Coordinates of N, CA and C in Angstrom, one line a residue:
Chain A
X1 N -30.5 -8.2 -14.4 CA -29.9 -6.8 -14.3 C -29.0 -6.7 -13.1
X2 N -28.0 -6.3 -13.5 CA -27.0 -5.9 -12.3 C -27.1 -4.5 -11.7
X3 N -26.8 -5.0 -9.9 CA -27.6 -4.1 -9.2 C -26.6 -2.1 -9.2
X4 N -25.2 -2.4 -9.9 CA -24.6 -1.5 -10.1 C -23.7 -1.8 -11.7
X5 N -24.2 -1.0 -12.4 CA -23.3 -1.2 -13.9 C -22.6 0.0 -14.4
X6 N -22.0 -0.4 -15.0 CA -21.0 0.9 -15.7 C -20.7 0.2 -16.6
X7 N -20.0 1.3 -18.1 CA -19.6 0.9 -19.0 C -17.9 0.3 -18.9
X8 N -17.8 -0.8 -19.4 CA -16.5 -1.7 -19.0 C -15.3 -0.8 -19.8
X9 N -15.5 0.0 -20.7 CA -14.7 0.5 -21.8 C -13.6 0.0 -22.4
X10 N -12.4 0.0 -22.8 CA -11.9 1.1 -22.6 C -12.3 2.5 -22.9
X11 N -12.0 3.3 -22.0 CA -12.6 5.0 -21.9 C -10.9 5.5 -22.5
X12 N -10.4 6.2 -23.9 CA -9.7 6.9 -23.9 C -10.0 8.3 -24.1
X13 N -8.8 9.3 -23.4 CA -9.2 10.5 -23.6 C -7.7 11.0 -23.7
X14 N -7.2 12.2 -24.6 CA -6.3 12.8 -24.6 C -5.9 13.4 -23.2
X15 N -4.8 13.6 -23.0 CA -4.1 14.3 -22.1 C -5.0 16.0 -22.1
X16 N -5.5 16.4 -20.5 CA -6.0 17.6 -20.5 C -7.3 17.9 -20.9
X17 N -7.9 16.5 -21.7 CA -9.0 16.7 -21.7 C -10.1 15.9 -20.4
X18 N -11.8 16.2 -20.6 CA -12.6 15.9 -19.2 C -13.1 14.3 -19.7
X19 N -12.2 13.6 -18.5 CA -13.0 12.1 -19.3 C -14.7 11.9 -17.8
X20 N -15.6 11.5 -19.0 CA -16.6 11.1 -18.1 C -17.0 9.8 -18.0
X21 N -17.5 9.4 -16.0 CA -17.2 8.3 -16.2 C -19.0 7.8 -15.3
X22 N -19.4 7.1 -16.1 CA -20.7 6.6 -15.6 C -21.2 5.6 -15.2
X23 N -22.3 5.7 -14.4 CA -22.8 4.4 -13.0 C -24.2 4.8 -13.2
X24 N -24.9 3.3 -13.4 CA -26.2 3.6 -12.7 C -26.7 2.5 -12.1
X25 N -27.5 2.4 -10.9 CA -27.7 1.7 -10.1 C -29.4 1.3 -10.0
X26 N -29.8 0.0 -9.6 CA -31.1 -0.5 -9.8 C -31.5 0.1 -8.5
X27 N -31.7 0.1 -7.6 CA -32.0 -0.3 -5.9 C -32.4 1.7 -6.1
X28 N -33.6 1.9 -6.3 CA -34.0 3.3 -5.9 C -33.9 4.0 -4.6
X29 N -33.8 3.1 -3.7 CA -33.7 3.6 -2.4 C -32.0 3.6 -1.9
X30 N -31.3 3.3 -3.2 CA -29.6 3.6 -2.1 C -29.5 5.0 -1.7
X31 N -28.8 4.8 -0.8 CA -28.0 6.3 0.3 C -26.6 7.0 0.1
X32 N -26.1 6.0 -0.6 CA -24.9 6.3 -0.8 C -23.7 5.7 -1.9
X33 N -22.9 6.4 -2.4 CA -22.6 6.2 -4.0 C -20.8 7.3 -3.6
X34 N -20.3 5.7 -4.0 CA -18.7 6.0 -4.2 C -18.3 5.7 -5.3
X35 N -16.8 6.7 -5.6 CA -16.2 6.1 -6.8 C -14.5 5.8 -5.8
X36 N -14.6 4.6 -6.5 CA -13.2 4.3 -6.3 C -11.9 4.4 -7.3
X37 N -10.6 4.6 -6.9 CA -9.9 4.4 -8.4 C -8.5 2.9 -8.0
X38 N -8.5 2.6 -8.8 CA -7.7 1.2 -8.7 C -6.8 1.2 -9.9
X39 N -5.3 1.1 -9.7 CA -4.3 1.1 -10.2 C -4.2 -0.4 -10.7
X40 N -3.5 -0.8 -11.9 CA -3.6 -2.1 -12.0 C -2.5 -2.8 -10.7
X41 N -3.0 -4.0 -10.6 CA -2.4 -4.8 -9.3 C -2.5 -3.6 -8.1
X42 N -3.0 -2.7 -7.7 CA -3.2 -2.5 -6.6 C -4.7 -2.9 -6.2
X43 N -5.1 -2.6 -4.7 CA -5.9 -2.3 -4.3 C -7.0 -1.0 -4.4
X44 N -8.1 -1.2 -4.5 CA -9.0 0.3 -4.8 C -8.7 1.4 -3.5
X45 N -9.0 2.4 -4.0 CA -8.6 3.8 -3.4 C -10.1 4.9 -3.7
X46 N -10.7 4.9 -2.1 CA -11.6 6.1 -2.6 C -11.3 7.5 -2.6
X47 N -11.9 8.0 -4.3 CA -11.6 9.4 -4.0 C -12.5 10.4 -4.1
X48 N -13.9 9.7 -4.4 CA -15.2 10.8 -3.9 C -16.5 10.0 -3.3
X49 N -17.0 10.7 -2.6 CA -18.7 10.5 -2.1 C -19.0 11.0 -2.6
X50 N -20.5 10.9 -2.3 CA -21.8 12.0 -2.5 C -22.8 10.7 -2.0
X51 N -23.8 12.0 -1.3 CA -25.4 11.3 -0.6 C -25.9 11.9 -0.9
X52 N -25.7 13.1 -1.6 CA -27.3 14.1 -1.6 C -27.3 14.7 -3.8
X53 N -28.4 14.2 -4.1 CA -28.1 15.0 -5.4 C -27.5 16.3 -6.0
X54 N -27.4 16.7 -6.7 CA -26.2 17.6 -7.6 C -24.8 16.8 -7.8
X55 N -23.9 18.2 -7.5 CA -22.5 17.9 -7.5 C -21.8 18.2 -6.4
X56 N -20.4 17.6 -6.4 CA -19.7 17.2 -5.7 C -18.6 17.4 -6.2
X57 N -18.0 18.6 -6.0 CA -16.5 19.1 -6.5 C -15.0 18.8 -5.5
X58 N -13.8 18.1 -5.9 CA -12.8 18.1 -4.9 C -11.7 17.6 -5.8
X59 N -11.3 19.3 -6.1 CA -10.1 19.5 -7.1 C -10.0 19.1 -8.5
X60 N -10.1 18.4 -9.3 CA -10.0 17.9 -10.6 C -10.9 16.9 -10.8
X61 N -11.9 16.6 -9.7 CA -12.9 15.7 -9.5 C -13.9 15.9 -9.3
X62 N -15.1 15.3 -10.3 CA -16.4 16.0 -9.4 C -17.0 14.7 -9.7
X63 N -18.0 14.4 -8.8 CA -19.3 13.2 -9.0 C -20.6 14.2 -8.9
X64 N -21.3 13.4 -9.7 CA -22.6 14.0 -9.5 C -23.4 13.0 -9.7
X65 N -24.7 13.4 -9.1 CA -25.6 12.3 -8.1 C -27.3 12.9 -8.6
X66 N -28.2 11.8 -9.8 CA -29.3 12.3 -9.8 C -29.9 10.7 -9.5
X67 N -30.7 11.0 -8.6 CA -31.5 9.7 -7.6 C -32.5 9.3 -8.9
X68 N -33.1 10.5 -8.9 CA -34.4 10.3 -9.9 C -34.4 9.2 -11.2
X69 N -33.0 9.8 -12.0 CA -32.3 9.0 -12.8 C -32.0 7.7 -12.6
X70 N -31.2 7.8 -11.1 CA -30.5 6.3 -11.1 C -29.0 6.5 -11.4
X71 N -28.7 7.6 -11.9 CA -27.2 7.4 -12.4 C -26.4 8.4 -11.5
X72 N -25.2 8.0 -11.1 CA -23.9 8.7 -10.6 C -22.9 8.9 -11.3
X73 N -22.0 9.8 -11.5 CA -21.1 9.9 -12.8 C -20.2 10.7 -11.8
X74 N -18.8 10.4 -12.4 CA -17.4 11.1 -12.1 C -17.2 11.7 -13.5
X75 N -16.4 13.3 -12.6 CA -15.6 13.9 -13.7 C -14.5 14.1 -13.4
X76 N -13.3 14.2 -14.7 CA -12.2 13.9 -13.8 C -11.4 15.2 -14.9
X77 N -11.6 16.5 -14.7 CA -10.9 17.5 -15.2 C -9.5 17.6 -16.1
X78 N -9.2 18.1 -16.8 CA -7.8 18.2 -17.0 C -7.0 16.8 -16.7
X79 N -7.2 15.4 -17.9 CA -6.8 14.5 -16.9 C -5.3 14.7 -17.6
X80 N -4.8 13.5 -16.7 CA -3.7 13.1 -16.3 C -2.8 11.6 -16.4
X81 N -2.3 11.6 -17.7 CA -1.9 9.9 -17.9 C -1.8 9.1 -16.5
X82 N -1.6 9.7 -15.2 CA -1.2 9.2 -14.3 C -2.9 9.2 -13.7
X83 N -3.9 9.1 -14.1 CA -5.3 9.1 -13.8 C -5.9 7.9 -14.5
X84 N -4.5 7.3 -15.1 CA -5.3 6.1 -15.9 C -5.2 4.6 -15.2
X85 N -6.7 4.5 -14.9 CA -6.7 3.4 -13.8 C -8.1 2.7 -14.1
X86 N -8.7 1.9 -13.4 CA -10.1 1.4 -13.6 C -10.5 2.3 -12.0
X87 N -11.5 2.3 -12.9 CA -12.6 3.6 -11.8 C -13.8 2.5 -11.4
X88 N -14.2 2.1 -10.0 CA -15.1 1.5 -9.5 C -16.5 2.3 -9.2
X89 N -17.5 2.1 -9.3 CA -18.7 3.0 -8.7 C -19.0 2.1 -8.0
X90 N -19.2 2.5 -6.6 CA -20.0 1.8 -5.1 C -21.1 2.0 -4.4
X91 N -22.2 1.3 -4.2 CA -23.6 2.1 -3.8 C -24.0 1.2 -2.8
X92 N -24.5 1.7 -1.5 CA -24.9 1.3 -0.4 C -26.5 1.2 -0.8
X93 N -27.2 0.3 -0.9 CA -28.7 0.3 -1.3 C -29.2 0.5 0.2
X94 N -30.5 0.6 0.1 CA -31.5 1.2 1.4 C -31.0 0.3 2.1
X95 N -31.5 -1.8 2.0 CA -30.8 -2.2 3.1 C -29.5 -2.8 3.8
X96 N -28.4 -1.4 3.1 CA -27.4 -1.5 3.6 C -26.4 -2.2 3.3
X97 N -26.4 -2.8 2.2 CA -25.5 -4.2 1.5 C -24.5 -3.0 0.7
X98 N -23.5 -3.1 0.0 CA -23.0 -2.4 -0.5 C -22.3 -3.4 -1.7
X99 N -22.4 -2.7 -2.9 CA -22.6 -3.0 -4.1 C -21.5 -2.7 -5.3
X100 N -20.6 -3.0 -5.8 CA -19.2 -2.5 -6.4 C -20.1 -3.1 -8.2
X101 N -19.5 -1.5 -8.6 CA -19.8 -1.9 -10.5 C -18.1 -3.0 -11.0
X102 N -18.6 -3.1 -12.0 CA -17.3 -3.8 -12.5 C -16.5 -3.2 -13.4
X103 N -16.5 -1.7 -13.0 CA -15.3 -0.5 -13.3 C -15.2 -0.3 -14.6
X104 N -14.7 0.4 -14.9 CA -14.5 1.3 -16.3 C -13.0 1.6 -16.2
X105 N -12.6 1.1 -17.7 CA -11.2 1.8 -17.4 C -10.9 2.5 -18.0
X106 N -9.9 3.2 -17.6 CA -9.5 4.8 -18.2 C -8.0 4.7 -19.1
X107 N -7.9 5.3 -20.0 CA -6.6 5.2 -20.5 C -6.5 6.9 -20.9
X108 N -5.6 7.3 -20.1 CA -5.2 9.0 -20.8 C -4.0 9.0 -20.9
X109 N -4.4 9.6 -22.4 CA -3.1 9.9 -23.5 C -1.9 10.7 -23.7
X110 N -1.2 10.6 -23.4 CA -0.4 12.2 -23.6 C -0.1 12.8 -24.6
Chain B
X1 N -6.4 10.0 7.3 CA -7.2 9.3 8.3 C -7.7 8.2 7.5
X2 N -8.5 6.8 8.4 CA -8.8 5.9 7.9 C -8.0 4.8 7.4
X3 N -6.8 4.5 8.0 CA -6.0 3.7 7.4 C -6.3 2.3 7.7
X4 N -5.9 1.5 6.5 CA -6.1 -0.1 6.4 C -5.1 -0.5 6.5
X5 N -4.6 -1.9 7.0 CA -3.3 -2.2 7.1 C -3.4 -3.8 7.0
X6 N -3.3 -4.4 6.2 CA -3.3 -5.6 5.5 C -1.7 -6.2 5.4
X7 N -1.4 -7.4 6.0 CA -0.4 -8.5 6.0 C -0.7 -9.8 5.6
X8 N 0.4 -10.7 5.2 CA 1.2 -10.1 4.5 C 0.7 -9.6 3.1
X9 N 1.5 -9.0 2.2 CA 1.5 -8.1 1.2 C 1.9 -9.5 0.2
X10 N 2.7 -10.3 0.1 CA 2.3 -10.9 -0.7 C 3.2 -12.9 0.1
X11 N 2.4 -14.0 -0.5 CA 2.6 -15.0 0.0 C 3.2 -16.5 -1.0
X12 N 4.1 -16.7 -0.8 CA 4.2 -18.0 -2.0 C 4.3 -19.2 -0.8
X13 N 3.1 -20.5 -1.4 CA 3.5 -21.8 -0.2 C 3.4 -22.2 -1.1
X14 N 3.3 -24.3 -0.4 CA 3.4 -25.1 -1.2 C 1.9 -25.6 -1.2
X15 N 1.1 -26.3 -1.9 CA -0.1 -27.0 -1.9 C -0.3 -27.5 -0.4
X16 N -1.3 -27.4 -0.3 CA -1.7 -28.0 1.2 C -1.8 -27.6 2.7
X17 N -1.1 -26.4 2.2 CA -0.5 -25.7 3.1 C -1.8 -24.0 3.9
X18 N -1.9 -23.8 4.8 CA -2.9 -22.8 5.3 C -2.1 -21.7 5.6
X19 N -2.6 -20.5 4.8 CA -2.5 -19.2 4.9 C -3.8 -18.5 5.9
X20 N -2.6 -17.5 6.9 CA -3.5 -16.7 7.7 C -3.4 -15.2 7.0
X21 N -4.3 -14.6 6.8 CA -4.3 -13.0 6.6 C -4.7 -12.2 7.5
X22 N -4.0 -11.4 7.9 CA -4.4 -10.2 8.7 C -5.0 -8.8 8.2
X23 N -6.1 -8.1 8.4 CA -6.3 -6.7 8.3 C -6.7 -5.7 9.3
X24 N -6.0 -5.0 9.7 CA -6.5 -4.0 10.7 C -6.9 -2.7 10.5
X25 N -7.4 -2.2 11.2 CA -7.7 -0.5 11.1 C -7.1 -0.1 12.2
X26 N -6.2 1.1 11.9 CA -5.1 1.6 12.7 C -5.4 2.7 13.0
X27 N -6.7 3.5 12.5 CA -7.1 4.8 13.0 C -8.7 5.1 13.3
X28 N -9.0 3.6 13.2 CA -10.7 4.0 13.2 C -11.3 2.8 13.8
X29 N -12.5 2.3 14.4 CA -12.6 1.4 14.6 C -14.1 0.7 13.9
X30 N -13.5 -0.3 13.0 CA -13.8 -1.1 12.0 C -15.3 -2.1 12.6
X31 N -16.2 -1.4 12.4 CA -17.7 -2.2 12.8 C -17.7 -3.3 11.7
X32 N -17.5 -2.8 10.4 CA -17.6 -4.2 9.6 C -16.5 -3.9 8.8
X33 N -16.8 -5.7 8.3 CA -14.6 -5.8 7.8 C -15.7 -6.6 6.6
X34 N -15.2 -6.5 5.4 CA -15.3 -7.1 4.0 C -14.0 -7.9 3.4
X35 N -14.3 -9.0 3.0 CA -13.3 -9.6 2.1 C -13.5 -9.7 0.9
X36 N -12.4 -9.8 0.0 CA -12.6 -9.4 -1.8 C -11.6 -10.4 -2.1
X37 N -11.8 -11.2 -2.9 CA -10.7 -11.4 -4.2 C -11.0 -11.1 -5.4
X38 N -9.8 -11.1 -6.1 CA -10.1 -10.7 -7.6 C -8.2 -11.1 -7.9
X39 N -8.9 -12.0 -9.4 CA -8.4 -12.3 -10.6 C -7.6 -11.3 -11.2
X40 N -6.5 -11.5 -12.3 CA -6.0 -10.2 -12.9 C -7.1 -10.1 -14.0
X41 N -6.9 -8.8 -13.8 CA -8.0 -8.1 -15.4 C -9.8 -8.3 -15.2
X42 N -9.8 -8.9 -13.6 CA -11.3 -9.2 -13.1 C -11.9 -8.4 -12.1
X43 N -13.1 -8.4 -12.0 CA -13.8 -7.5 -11.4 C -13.5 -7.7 -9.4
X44 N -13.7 -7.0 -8.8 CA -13.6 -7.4 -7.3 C -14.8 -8.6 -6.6
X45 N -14.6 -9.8 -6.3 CA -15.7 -10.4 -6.0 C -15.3 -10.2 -4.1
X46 N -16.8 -10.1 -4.4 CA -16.9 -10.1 -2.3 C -17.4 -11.2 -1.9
X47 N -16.2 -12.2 -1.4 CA -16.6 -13.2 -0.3 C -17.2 -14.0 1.0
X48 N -17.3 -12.4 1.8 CA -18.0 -12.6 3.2 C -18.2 -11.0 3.5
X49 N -18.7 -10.9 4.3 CA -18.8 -9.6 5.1 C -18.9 -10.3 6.6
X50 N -17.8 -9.6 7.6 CA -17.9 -9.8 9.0 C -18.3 -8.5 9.9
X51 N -19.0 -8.4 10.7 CA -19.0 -7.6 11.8 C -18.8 -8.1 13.2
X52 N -17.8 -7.3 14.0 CA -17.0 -7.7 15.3 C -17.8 -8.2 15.7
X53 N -17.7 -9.5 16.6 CA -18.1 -10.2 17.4 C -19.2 -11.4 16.9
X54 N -19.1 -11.2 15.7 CA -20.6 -12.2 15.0 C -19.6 -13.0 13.9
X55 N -20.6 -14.1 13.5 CA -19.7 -14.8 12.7 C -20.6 -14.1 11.2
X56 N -19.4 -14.2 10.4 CA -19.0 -13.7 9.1 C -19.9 -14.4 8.1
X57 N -20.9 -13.5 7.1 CA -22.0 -14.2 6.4 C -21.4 -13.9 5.1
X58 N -21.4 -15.1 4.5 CA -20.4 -15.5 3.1 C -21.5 -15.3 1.9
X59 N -20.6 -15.4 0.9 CA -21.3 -15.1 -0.1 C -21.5 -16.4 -0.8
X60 N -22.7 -16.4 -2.0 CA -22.8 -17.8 -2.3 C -21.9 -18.2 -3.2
X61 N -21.9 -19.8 -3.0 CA -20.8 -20.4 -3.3 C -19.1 -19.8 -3.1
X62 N -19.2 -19.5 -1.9 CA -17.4 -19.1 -1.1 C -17.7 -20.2 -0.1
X63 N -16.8 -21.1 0.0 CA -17.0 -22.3 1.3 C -16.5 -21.8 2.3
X64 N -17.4 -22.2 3.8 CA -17.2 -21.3 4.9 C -15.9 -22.0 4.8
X65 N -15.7 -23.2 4.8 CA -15.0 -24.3 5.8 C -13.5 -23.9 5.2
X66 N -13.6 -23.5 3.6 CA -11.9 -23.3 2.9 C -11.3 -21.7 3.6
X67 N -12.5 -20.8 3.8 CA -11.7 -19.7 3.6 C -12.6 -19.3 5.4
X68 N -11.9 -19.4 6.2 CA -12.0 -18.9 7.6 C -12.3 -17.8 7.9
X69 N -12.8 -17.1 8.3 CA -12.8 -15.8 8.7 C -13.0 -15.3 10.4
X70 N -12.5 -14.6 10.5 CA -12.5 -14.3 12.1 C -12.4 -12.8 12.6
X71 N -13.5 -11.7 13.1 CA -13.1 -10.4 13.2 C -13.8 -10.9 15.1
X72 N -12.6 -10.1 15.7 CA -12.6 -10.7 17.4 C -12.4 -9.6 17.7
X73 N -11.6 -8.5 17.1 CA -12.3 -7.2 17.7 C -12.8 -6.1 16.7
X74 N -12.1 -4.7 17.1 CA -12.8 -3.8 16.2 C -12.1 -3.1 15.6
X75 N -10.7 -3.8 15.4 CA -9.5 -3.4 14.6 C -9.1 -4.5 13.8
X76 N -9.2 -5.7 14.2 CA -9.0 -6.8 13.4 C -9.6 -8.0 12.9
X77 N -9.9 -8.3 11.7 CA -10.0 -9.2 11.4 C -8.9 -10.3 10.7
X78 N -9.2 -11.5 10.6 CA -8.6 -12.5 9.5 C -9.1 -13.0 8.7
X79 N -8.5 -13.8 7.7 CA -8.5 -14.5 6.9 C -7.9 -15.1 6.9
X80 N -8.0 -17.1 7.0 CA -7.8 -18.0 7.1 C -7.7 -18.8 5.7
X81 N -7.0 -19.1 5.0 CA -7.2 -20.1 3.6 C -6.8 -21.4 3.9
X82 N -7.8 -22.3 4.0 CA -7.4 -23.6 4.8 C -7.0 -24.1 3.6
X83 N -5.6 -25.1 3.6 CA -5.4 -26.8 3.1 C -5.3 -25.5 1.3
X84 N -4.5 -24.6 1.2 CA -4.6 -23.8 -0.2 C -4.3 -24.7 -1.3
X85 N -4.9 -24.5 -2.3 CA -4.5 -25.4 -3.6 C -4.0 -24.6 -4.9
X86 N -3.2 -24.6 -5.7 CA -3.0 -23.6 -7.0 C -4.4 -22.8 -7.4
X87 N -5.8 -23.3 -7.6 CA -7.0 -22.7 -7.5 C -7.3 -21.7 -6.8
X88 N -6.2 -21.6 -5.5 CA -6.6 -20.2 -4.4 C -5.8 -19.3 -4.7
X89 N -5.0 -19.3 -5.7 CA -4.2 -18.3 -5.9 C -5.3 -16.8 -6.9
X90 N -4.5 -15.8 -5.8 CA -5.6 -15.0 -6.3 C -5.0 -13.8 -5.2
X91 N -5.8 -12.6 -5.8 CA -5.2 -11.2 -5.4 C -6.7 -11.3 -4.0
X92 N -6.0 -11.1 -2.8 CA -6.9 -11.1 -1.5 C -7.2 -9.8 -1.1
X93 N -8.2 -9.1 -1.1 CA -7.9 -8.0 -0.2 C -9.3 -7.4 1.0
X94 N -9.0 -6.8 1.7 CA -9.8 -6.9 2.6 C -10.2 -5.0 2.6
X95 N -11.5 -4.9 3.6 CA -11.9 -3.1 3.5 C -12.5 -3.0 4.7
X96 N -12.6 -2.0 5.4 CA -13.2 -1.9 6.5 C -13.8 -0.7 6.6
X97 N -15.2 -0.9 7.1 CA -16.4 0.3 7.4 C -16.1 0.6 8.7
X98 N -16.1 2.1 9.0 CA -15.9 2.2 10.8 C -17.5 3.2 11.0
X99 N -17.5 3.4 12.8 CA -18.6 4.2 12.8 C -20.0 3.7 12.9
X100 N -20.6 4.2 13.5 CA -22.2 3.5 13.6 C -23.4 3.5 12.1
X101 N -22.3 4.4 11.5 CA -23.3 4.4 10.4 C -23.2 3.4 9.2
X102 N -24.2 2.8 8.4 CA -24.0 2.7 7.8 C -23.7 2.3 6.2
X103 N -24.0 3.8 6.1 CA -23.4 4.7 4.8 C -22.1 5.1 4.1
X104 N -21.5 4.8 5.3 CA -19.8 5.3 5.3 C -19.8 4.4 4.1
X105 N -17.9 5.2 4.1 CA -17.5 4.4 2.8 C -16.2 3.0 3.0
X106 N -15.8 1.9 2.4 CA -15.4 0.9 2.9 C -13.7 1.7 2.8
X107 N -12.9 1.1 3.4 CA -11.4 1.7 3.1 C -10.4 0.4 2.6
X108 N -9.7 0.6 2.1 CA -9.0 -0.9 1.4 C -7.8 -1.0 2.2
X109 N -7.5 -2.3 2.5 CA -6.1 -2.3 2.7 C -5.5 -2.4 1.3
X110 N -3.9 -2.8 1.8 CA -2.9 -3.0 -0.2 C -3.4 -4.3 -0.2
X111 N -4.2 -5.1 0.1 CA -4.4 -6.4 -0.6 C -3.1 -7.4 -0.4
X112 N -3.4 -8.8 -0.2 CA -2.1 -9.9 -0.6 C -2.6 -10.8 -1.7
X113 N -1.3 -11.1 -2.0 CA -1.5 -11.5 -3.5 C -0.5 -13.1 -3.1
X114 N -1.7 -13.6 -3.2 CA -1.4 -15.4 -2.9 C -1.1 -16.3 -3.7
X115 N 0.3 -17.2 -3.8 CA 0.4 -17.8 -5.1 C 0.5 -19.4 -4.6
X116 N -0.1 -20.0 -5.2 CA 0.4 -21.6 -4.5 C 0.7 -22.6 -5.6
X117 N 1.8 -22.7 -4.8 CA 2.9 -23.9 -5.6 C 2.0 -25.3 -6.1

């Protein structure tokens, strides 16, 4: 079992609509849980945290974080052809190692 | 805030030949430095993790001896690609944690993208 997985997809979603994007992690005791976004041939780019359960809103983005579950998920509002990238999920386990999924990629449609 | 600053951005040599990489943090100071390559259309693999002043604990099967690593302060690290062969060609990129904590989140440089002749 991999210690952070997401679905590989491709994820398409029309222009404007909410694509969701999901992570769930083995290590019950992680602290902390990123999403990164990665352009093809670039380097990743973080654009949310969260450490504490619920959500986590910042502009057209939200992650939400249930421990109990295991899973972390991004929402990415009203998307944006220019939103279409591979989405990383990142999780710091209790002892501190930090853990990258092998991303989900997004394709939005116009 | 949090800027990564990774050189060079991209490298073409001949076989045999040793590539140095640089990454800094220009606004924070970088307790631990991570190294990553990745394949096109491949996942990010993490090669070592360094923290300043200590030597760099690799991941399995990354050879210490090919791929160097050196963080001597708390803005910079390297990467070293000793004796490069067509097989080292590959997208490089490096991320740095700053701060005592360690929760924070990693920050990326733009990565170099290594091709050998």
């Amino acid at each position: 079992q991999k210690e952070v997985e997401q679905n590989s997809g491709p994820l398409s979603v029309p222009e404007g609509a909410i694509a969701s994007l999901n992570c769930t992690y083995s290590d019950r005791g992680s602290q902390s849980f990123f999403w990164y976004r990665q352009y093809s041939g670039k380097s990743p780019e973080l654009i949310m945290f969260i450490y504490s359960n619920g959500d986590k809103e910042d502009g057209r983005f939200t992650a939400q974080l249930n421990k109990a579950s295991q899973y972390v998920s991004l929402l990415i509002r009203d998307s944006q052809p220019s939103d279409s990238a591979t989405y990383l999920c990142a999780v710091i386990t209790n002892a501190g190692k930090s853990t990258f999924g092998d991303g989900t990629t997004l394709t939005v449609k116009p | 805030g949090a800027v990564v600053s990774q050189h060079p951005s991209r490298v073409i040599c001949k076989s045999g030949t040793s590539v140095k990489i640089e990454c800094r943090s220009l606004d924070f100071q970088a307790t631990t430095m991570f190294w990553y390559r990745q394949f096109p259309k491949k996942s990010l693999m993490l090669m070592a993790t360094s923290n300043e002043g200590s030597k760099a604990t690799y991941e399995q099967g990354v050879e210490k001896d090919k791929f160097l690593i050196n963080h001597a302060s708390l803005t910079l690290s390297t990467l070293t690609v000793t004796s490069a062969h067509p097989e080292d060609s590959s997208f490089y990129i490096c991320s740095a944690r700053g701060g005592d904590s360690q929760r924070g989140p990693q920050h990326f440089g733009d990565g170099t993208r290594l091709s050998i002749l």
